[in-house]
Structure formats: C-alpha cells, structure tokens
Coordinates of C-alpha atoms in Angstrom, one line a residue:
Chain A
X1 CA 140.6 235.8 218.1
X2 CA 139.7 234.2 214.6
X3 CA 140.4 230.4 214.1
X4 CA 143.5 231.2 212.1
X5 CA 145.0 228.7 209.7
X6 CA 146.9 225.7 210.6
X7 CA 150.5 226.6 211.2
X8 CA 152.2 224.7 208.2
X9 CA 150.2 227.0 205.8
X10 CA 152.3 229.9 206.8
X11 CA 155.6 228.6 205.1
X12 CA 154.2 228.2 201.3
X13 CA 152.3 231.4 201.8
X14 CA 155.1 233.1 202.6
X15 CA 156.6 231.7 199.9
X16 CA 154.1 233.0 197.5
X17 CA 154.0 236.4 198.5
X18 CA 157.5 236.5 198.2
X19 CA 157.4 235.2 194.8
X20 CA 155.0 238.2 193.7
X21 CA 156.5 240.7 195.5
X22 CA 160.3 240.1 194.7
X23 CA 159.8 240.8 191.5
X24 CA 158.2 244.0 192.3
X25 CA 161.3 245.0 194.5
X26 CA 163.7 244.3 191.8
X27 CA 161.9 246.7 189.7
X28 CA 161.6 249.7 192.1
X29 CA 164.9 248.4 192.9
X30 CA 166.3 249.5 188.6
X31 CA 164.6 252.8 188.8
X32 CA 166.6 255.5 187.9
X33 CA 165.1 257.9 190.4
X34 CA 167.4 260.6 189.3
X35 CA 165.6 261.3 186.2
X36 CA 162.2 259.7 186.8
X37 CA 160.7 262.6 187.3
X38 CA 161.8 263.6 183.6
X39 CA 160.9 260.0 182.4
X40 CA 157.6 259.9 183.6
X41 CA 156.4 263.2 182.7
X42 CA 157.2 263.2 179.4
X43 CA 154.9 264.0 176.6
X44 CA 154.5 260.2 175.7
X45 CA 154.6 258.8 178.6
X46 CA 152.1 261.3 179.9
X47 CA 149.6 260.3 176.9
X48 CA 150.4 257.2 177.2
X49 CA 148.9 257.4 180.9
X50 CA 145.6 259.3 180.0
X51 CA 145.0 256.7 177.4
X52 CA 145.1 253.9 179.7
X53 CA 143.3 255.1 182.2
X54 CA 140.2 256.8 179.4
X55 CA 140.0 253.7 177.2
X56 CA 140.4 251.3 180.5
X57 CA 137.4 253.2 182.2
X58 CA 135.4 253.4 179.1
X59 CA 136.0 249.2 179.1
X60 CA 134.9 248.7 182.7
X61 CA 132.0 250.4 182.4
X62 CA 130.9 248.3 179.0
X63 CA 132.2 245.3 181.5
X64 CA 129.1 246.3 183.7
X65 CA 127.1 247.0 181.1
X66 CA 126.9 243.4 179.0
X67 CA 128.9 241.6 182.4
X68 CA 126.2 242.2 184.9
X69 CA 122.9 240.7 182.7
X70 CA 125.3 237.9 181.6
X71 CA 126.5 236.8 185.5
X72 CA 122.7 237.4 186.3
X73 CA 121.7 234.9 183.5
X74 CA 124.3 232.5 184.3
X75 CA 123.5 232.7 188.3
X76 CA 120.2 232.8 188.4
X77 CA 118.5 230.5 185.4
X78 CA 118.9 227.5 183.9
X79 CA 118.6 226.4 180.1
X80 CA 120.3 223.5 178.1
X81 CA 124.0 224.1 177.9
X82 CA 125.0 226.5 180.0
X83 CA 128.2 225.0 181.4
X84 CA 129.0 224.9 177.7
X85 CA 127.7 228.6 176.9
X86 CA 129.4 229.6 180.7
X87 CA 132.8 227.8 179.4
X88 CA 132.9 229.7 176.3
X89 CA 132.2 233.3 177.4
X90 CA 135.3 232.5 180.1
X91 CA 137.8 231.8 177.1
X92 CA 139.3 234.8 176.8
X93 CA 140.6 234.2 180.2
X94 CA 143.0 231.4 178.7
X95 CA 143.3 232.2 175.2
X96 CA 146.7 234.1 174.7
X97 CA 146.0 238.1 174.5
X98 CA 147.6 238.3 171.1
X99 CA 145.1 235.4 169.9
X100 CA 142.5 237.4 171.1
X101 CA 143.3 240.2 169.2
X102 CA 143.9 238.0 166.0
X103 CA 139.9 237.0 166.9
X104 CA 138.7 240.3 167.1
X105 CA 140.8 241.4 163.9
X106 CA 138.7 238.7 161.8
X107 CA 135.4 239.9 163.8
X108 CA 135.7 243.5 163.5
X109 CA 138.6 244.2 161.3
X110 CA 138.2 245.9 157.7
X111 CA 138.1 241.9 155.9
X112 CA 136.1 240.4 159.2
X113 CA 133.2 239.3 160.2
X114 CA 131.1 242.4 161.0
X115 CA 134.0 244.5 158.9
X116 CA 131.7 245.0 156.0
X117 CA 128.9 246.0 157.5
X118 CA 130.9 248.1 159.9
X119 CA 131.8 250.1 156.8
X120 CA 128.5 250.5 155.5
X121 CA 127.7 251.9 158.9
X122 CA 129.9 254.2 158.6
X123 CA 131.9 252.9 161.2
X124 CA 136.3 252.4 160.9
X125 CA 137.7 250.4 163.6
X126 CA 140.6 250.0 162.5
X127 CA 143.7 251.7 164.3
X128 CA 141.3 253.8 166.7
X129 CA 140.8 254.2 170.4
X130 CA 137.7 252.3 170.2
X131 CA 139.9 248.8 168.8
X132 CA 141.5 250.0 171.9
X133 CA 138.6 249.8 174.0
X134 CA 137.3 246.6 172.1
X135 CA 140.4 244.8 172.5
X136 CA 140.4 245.6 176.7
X137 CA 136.8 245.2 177.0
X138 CA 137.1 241.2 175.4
X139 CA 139.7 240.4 178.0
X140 CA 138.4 241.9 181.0
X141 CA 134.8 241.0 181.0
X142 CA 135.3 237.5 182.0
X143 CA 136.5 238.8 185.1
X144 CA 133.6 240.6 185.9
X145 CA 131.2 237.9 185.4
X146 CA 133.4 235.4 187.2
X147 CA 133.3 237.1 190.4
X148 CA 129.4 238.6 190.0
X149 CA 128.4 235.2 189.3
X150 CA 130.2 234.0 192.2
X151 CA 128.8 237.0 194.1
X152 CA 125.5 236.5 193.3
X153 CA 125.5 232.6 194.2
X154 CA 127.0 232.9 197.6
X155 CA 124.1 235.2 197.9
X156 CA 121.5 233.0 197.4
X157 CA 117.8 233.4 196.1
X158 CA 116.2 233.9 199.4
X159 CA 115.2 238.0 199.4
X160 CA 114.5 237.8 195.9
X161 CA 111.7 234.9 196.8
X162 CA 110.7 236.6 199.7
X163 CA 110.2 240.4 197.2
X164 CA 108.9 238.2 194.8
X165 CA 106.0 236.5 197.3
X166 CA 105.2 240.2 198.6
X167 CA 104.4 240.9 195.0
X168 CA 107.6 242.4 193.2
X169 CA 108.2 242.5 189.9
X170 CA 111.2 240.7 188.6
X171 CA 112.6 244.5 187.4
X172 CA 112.0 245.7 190.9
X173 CA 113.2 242.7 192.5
X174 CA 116.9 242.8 190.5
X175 CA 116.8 246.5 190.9
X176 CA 116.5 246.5 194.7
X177 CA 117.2 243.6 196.0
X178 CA 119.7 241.6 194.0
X179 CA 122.0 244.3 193.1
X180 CA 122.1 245.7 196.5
X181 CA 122.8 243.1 197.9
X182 CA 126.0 241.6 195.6
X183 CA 127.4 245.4 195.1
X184 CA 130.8 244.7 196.8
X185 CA 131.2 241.7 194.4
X186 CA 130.3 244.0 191.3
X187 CA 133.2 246.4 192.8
X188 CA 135.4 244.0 192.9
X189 CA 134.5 242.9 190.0
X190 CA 135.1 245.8 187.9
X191 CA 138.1 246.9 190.0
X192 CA 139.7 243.3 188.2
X193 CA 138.2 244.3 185.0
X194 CA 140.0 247.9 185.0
X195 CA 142.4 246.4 186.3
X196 CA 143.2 243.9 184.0
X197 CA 142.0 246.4 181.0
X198 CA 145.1 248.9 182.4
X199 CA 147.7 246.3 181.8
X200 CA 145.8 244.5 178.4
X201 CA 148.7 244.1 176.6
X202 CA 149.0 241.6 173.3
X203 CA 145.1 241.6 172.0
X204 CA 145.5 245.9 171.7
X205 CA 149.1 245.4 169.5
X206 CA 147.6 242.9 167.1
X207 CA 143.8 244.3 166.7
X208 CA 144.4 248.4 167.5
X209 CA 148.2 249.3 166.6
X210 CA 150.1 251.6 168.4
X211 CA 150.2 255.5 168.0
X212 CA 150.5 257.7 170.7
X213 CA 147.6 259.6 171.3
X214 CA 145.6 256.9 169.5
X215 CA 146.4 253.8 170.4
X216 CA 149.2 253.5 172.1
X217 CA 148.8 252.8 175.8
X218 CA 150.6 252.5 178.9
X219 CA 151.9 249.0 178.4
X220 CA 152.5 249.5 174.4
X221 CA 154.7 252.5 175.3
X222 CA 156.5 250.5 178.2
X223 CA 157.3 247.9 175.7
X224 CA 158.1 250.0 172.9
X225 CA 160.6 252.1 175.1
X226 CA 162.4 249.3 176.0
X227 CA 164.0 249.2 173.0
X228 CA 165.8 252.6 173.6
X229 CA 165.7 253.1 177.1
X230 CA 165.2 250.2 179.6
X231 CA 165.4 252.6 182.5
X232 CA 162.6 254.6 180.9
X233 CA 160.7 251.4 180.6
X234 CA 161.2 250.4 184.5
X235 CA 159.9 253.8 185.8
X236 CA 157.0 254.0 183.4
X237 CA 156.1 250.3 185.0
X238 CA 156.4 251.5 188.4
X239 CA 154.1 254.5 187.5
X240 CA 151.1 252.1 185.8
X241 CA 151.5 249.5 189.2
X242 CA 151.5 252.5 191.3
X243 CA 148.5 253.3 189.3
X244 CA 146.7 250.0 189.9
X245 CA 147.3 250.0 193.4
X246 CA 145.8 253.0 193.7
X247 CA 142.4 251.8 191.9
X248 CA 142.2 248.8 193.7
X249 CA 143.1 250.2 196.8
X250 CA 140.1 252.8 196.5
X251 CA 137.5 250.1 195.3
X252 CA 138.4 248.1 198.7
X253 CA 137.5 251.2 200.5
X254 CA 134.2 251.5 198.4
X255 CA 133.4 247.8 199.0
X256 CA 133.4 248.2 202.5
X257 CA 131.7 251.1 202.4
X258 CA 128.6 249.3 200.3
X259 CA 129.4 246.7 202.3
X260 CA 128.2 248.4 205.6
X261 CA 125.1 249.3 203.4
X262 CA 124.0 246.1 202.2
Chain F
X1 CA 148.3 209.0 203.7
X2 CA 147.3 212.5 203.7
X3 CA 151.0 214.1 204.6
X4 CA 152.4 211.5 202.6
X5 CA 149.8 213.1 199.4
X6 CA 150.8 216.1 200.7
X7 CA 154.8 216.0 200.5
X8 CA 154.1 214.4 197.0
X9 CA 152.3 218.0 195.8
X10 CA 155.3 219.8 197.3
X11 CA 158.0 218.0 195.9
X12 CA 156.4 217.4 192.4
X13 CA 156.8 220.8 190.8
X14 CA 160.3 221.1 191.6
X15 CA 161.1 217.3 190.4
X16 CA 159.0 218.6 187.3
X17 CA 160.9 221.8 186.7
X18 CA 164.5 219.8 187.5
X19 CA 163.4 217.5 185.1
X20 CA 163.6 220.7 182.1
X21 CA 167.4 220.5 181.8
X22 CA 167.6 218.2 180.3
X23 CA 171.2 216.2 179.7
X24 CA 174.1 218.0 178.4
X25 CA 176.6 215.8 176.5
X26 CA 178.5 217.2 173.5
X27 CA 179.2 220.8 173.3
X28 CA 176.4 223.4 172.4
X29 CA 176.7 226.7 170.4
X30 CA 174.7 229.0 171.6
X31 CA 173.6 231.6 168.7
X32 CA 171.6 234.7 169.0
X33 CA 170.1 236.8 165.2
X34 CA 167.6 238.9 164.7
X35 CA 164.8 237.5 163.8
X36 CA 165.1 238.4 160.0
X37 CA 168.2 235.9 159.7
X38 CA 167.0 233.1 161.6
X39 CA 165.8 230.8 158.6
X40 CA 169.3 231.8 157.1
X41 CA 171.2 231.0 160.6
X42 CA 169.5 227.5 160.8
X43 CA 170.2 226.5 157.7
X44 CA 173.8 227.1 158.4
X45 CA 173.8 225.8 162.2
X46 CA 172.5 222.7 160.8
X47 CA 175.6 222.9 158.2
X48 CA 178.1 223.3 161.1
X49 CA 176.0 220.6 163.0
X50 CA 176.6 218.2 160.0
X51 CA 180.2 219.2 160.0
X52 CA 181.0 218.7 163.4
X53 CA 180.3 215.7 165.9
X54 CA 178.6 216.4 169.1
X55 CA 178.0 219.8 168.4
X56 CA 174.7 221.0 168.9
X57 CA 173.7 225.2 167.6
X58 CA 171.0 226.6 169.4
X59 CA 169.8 229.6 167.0
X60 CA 167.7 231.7 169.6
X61 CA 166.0 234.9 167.2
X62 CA 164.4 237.6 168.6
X63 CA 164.0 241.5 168.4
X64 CA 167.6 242.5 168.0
X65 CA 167.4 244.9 171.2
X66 CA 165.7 242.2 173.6
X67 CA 168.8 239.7 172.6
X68 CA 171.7 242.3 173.4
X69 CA 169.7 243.0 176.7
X70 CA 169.5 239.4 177.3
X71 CA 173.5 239.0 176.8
X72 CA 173.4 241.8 179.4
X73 CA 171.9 240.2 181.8
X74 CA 173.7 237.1 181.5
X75 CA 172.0 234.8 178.8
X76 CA 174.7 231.7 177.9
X77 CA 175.4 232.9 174.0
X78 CA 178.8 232.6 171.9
X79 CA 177.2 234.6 168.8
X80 CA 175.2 237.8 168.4
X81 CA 173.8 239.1 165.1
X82 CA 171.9 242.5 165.1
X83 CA 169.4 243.9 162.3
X84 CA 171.4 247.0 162.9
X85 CA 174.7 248.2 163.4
X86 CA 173.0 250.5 166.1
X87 CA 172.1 247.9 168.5
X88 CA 175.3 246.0 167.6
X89 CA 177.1 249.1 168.8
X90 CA 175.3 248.9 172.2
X91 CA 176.6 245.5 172.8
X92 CA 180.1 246.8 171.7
X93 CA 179.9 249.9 174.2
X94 CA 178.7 247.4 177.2
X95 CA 181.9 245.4 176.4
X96 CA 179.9 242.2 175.7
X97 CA 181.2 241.7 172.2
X98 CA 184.8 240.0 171.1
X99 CA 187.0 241.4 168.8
X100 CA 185.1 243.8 166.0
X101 CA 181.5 243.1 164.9
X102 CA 181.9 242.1 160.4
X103 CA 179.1 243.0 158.6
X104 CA 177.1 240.2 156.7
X105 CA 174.3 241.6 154.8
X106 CA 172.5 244.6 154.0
X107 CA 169.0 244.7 153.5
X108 CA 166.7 247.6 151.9
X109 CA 162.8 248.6 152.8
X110 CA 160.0 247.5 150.5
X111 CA 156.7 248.4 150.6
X112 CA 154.6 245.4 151.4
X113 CA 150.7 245.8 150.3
X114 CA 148.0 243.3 150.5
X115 CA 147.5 240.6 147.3
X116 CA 145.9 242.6 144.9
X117 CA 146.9 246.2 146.0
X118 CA 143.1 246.9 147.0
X119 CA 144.7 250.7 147.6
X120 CA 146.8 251.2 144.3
X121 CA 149.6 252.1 145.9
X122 CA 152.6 252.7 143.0
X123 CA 155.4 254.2 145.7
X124 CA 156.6 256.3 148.6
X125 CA 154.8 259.7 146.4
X126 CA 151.1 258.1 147.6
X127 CA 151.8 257.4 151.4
X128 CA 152.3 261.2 152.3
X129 CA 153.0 264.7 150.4
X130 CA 156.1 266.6 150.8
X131 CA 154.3 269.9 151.7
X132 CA 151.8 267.8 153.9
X133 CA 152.7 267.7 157.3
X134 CA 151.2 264.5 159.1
X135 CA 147.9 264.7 159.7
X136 CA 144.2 262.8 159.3
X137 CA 144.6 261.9 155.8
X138 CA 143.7 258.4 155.9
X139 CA 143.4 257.5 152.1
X140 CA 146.0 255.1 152.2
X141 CA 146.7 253.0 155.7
X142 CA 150.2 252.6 156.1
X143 CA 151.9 250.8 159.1
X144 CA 155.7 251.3 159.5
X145 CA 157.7 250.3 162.6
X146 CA 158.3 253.0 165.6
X147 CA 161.4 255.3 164.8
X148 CA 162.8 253.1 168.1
X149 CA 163.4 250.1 166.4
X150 CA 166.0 249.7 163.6
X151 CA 163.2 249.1 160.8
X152 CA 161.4 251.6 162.0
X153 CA 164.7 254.0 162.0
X154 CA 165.3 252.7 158.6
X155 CA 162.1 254.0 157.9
X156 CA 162.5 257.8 159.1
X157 CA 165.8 257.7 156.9
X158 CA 164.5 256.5 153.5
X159 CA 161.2 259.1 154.3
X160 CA 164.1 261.8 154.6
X161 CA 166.0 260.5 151.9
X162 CA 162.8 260.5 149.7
X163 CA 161.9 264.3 151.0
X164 CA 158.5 262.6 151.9
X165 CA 156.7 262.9 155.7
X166 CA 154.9 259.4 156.0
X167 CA 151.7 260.0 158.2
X168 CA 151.2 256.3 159.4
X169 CA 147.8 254.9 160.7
X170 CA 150.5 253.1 163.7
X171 CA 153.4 252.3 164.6
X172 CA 154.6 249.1 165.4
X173 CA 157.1 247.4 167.3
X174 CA 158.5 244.9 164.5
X175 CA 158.5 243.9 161.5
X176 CA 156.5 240.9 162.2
X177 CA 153.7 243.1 163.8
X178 CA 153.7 245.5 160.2
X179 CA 152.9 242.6 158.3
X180 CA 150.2 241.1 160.1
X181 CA 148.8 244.4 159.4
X182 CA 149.3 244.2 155.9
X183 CA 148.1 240.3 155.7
X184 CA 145.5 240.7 157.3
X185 CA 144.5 243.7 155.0
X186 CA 143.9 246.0 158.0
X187 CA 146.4 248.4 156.5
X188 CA 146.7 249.3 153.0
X189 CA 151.0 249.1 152.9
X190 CA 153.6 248.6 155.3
X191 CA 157.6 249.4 155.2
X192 CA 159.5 245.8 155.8
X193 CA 162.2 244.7 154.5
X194 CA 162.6 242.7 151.1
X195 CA 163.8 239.3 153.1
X196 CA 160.2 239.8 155.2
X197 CA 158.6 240.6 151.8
X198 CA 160.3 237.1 150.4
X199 CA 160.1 235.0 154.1
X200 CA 155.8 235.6 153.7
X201 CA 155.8 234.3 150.1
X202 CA 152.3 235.1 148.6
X203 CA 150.6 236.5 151.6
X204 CA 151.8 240.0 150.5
X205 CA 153.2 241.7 147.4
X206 CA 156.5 243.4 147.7
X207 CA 156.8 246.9 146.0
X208 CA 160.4 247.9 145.5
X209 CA 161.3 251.5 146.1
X210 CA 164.1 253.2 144.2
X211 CA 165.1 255.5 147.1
X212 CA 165.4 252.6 149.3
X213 CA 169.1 252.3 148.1
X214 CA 169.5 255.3 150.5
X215 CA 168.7 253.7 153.7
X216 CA 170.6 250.1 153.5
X217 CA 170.4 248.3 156.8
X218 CA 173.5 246.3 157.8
X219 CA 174.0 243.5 159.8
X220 CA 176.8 242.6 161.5
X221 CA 177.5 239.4 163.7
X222 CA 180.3 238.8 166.5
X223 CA 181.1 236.5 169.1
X224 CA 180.5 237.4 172.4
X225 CA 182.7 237.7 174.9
X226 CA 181.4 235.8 178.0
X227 CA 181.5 232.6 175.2
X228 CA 182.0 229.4 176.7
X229 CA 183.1 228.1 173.4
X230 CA 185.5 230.8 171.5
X231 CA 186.8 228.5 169.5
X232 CA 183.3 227.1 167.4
X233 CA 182.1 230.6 167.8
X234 CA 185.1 231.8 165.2
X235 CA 184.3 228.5 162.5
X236 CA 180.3 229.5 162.8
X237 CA 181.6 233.3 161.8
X238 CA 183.6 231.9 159.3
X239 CA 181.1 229.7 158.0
X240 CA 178.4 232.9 157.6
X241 CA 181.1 235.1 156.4
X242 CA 182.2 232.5 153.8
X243 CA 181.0 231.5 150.5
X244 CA 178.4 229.4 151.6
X245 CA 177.4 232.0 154.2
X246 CA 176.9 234.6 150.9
X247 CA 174.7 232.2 149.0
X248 CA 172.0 231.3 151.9
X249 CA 172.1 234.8 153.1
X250 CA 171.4 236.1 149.1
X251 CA 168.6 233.5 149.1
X252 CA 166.8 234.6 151.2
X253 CA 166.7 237.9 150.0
X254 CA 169.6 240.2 151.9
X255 CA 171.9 242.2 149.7
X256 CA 175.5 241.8 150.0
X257 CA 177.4 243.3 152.4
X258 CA 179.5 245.8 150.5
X259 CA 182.5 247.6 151.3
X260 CA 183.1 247.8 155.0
X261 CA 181.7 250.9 156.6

C-alpha cells in the first residue's frame, strides 16, 4: 500500500480531470458517426493526416537533435547567464503560436533575417513543408529540453564522476552513461514534442500557409473545414486526439520498457 | 493559518472570474459583422450611442461563419451582418434571423501586391494561363483565400469569370491571413477585397481588376431573432441602411448595394 494523498486532494483533482475530459466528451459526443467514416477518409482529410504525422516526426527528431546538447548544456555546466540564456530558449512556450510564426517569418521569410542568404543558397522556404517543419520544430523543442533537463538533474552527476574517475572520456561518458540513464525522460520528452508538433496550430498559418498536400495539416484543415462543415470538423478532431493518444500511449510503453533497462 | 491560506486559494479564482461581469445598467446592443465592416459598424454604433441615452453597442467582428455558429450556439446578439449572402443564408435556414436579411454593400476583389510590385504583376493574365492547369509554376506567388470561405469563393468565381485557373502558392483562411502574406512580401499578390486594400493604407498596393465586376460580394445584415432588444435592433438597421449608413459604408471602400437580388 503506497502513502496515498491526503484525502481533500481528491475533490479538486476530480475536478480537474473533469474539466479536461468534458470537453473531450462533448466532442465525441457531436460526431456524426453516420458519415464519419466518409468524413475522415476523404482525400483531404486523409492528406491532411499524413502531413501531420511526416512533418511532426521530421520535427521531433530535429527536437532531439539540437534539444538533447542544449538540455545537456543547461544541466550539466555553468557559464554567466544561463538562467537568462535558459529563460529565453523556453519563450516559445509563452509567446502566442501566431507570434511565433510572425518571428520566424522575419527570420526565415523571403525579406528576413536569413531570407537573403537563404536565396542565394538556393533555398525557398516560403509556403513549403519544411516552413512546416520549422514552424512545429520552434514550438515543440522547449518541451523537449524542459523535461531532459529536468531528467537529467534528478539524475544527478554521480555515474558520470564515477566513469569519469575510471578513466572515461567525456564522449564515452554522455554516450553510455548519461543518456542511458535519462532515456525515459528523452521519451517523454519527444512524445510532448510530437505531440505538441501534431496539434501546432497558429505559427504554421502565419509562417507556412496552408495547401493541402503542402502545407496544410491536420489542425489547418480542422479549422478550415469548419467553415463548411462543423461536423466534418468534430470527426477530423476526434481522429488527430485519437491519434495522439495513440503516440503517447506507445511512448509510455517504451519508457517503461527503457525504464527496466536503465 | 494554513486552511485559512488555503480556502483563500480556492475561493479567489472564482471571486476573480465573478468579478468579469461586470455591472449592467442601461441597455446594450449586441452587434455581430464580419470583420470587413467593423470600422464601418463602430463608427455607426458610436452614432447610435450618441443618439441614444444609456445605450451601449457592442460591435463583436469576426469570420462571418464563426459568428453565425456562435448565434447557433446561443451567443446574446440582436444584429448579424455576413460578408456573404451564403453564410447569411445559413443563419436564415437555422431560423436564427428576423424578418428578411437587406443587403448593404457590395464589395469586388483586388489584387493586393507588395509596395513596389517587386513581381510586376499588371492583372489576373500573369497569376495563371488559361491552357495551364495548376501546377509548380511559381513565378509569381499568389495567396488567395480557400474556396470555403466567401473571399475565397469570390475568388473561384472571378477566376471563372476571367476564364483563368489561379495556381496559388496557399490558401488561406481570411482575408486578414492573405494580406499578411502580401505585407510581409512573402507572396508576390493576393486576392482581397478593395475595403482590405483601403483598411491597410500603404502597407500594400491595390490593383483593380476589370473582371472583378463579375463576382460582386454582397452583404446583408438582419436582426436576429433570439434579440433581447427588437426594438434598437430595427433603428441600428435603419441607421446602416440609411443615408448616413451609405456614406461611412462608401468610405471605407464598399460599393453600393444595387438593386435587390
């Protein structure tokens, strides 16, 4: 028997799941189910779906890619302004999605920042998959390094002194002892990042566009069939949460798997 | 101390969020437009306002679909003006309107392009060929709103009226969304409306389009039916429908509204 919680907890957690999952009841509750199956497997809809879920993959894995060295960094040294420099790499967290997308319009955008030398590159952001997968990656990376960072502190430095005093490099060290040892926090980690990638919303309107096929994903469609067909718009929304449950319901499994390897 | 701390937290946000109502004394008209006529709307809300004593108009704008849904599902409103007679005939087939919808103003498409026209565009003849069918021909980047929402309907009818097949770099969800494209000189032209062309002053340069006078948008305005206030619903349709009505609504750009179709 576990300690449990004191008993007047119960009542405002009760509340609070009931607050999230009303919501989610009155929507299954709207869903024409006579012609879902016709809603949801239409042509848009359907590449609507296997945008999401390309570009949304394509941004978690970048997540791990830049999100992993920057929690490590953040976690595990310490330079002059890093609650600052920590502070600032969480904004997208609170800045609205849509000005997000406004700040990577005038970063990457055609008259931007980088724009110019972009097109010298050779490289057009503009209205392409890859705005798509610029705009998802900027909003769900904080995630990623909020929880690795967390992950990794909880962890602590004391295997990595103990590799390090039997004579292993730093690579080595990160390699097999660090990331081993905070890989269900890296799961869970990207399983927020895709998750909150899937349902990136207002930064992919205002940087990317929206054309199916291109750039118009899951959440772009749901909003843009709305305007013709709310019904439509409920059943596509059931599909993309029955679609995240799914994820993060197989990343739990995989974290306790690693779990019981770590 | 600590319960006491504790009750406080609980009872705070719902003090907080009672606190919102705020106090209702005189009467309030409660008026819904598409978000092209709002500037128009509150500049005659504020004339009723100044007309009447204790009245208070509300001029809530939005897309004009979100606002009839809204109205569906219950929103306090005594007015409704659409950008379309299409969604107006939604609200009209729900039964949420009173009496017959009167149309206002029309409006026609323009083709907004960045200061400058970095792209040359001249008319509809550069955005896409009659022979071409859609494809990756990028030359010129043109936005235009979806085919689901009235400017982007608008859209699909002057492209058929003009025998043209646009091949747009996206599709947007509204007008506002088009010109931020344009503004922001992402995309090279984008199909808006002359009022948006006007509202955005010198931010983009407004090409007129002679085929445009095929596809005239019109908007009509009723009272609702659920109104709590029937009677200052009727004087704010009188007062848009009347001359002063006309001359703020041809300000700002909308054509007028023509025989009654």
């Amino acid at each position: 028997m576990t300690p449990g919680v004191p008993r007047w907890l119960l009542l405002p957690a009760a509340l609070g799941a009931a607050f999230v999952l009303l919501p989610l009841v009155a929507i299954v509750a709207r869903v024409p189910w006579g012609d879902f199956d016709e809603l949801v497997t239409s042509e848009a809809s359907r590449e609507a779906l296997l945008l999401s879920l390309r570009t949304s993959a394509t941004s978690t894995v970048l997540c791990v890619l830049l999100g992993v060295p920057m929690a490590a960094v953040l976690a595990r040294t310490s330079f002059p302004g890093q609650g600052v420099v920590r502070s600032l790499v969480l904004l997208p967290l609170v800045l609205p999605p849509v000005v997000g997308g406004l700040a990577l319009l005038y970063t990457f955008g055609r008259r931007g920042l980088l724009g110019e030398t972009l097109d010298v590159l050779g490289v057009q952001v503009a209205f392409s998959t890859a705005a798509v997968v610029l705009a998802q990656t900027f909003v769900a990376l904080p995630f990623l390094v909020l929880s690795l960072e967390g992950a990794l502190r909880t962890a602590g430095e004391r295997y990595e002194l103990v590799a390090a005093t039997l004579g292993a490099r730093p690579t080595t060290v990160f390699r097999r002892v660090t990331l081993p040892l905070v890989l269900p926090g890296l799961l869970s980690g990207a399983v927020l990042a895709f998750a909150r990638a899937l349902g990136e919303f207002g930064a992919t309107v205002t940087f990317a566009g929206s054309l199916e096929g291109v750039t118009r994903t899951m959440p772009t469609q749901i909003y843009l069939l709305r305007e013709t067909d709310a019904d439509g718009a409920v059943a596509l929304s059931l599909v993309l949460v029955v679609v995240a449950v799914l994820v993060i319901g197989l990343a739990t499994r995989g974290r306790t798997a690693a779990r019981g390897l770590s | 101390m600590t319960r006491a701390l504790l009750a406080l937290a609980l009872l705070l946000p719902v003090g907080l969020v009672a606190g919102c109502g705020g106090e209702e004394d005189g009467t309030t008209l409660r008026v819904l437009a598409a978000a092209s006529l709002a500037g128009s709307f509150e500049e005659l809300a504020e004339e009723l306002e100044r007309t009447h004593d204790g009245v208070e108009v509300q001029v809530s704008s939005g897309g004009s679909t979100d606002l009839v849904a809204q109205v569906r599902e219950g929103a306090p409103a005594d007015v409704l003006a659409t950008a379309d007679t299409a969604t107006m005939d939604v609200a009209v087939a729900d039964g949420l309107i009173d009496g017959a919808p009167r149309t206002i103003a029309t409006n026609v498409l323009q083709l907004a392009v960045p200061p400058g026209n970095p792209a040359g565009v001249t008319g509809l003849a550069d955005l896409g060929d009659p022979a071409d069918p859609p494809d990756l021909d990028r030359d010129v980047a043109l936005v235009v709103c979806a085919p689901e929402v009235p400017c982007g309907a608008a859209a699909q009818r002057l492209a058929r009226a003009a025998g043209v097949v646009l091949s747009p770099v996206s599709e947007e969800r509204s007008v506002t969304d088009v010109l931020g494209k344009v503004i922001s000189g992402e995309a090279d032209a984008g199909l808006v409306y002359a009022t948006d062309v006007r509202a955005v002053g010198d931010a983009v340069q407004g090409i007129v389009l002679p085929e445009a006078a095929e596809a005239v948008n019109r908007y009509p305005v009723a009272a609702l039916a659920d109104s709590a206030e029937p009677d200052l619903a009727r004087e704010f349709l009188d007062l848009v429908l009347g001359d002063l009505g006309r001359q703020v609504l041809r300000d700002a750009g909308f054509g007028p509204p023509g025989p009654p179709s």
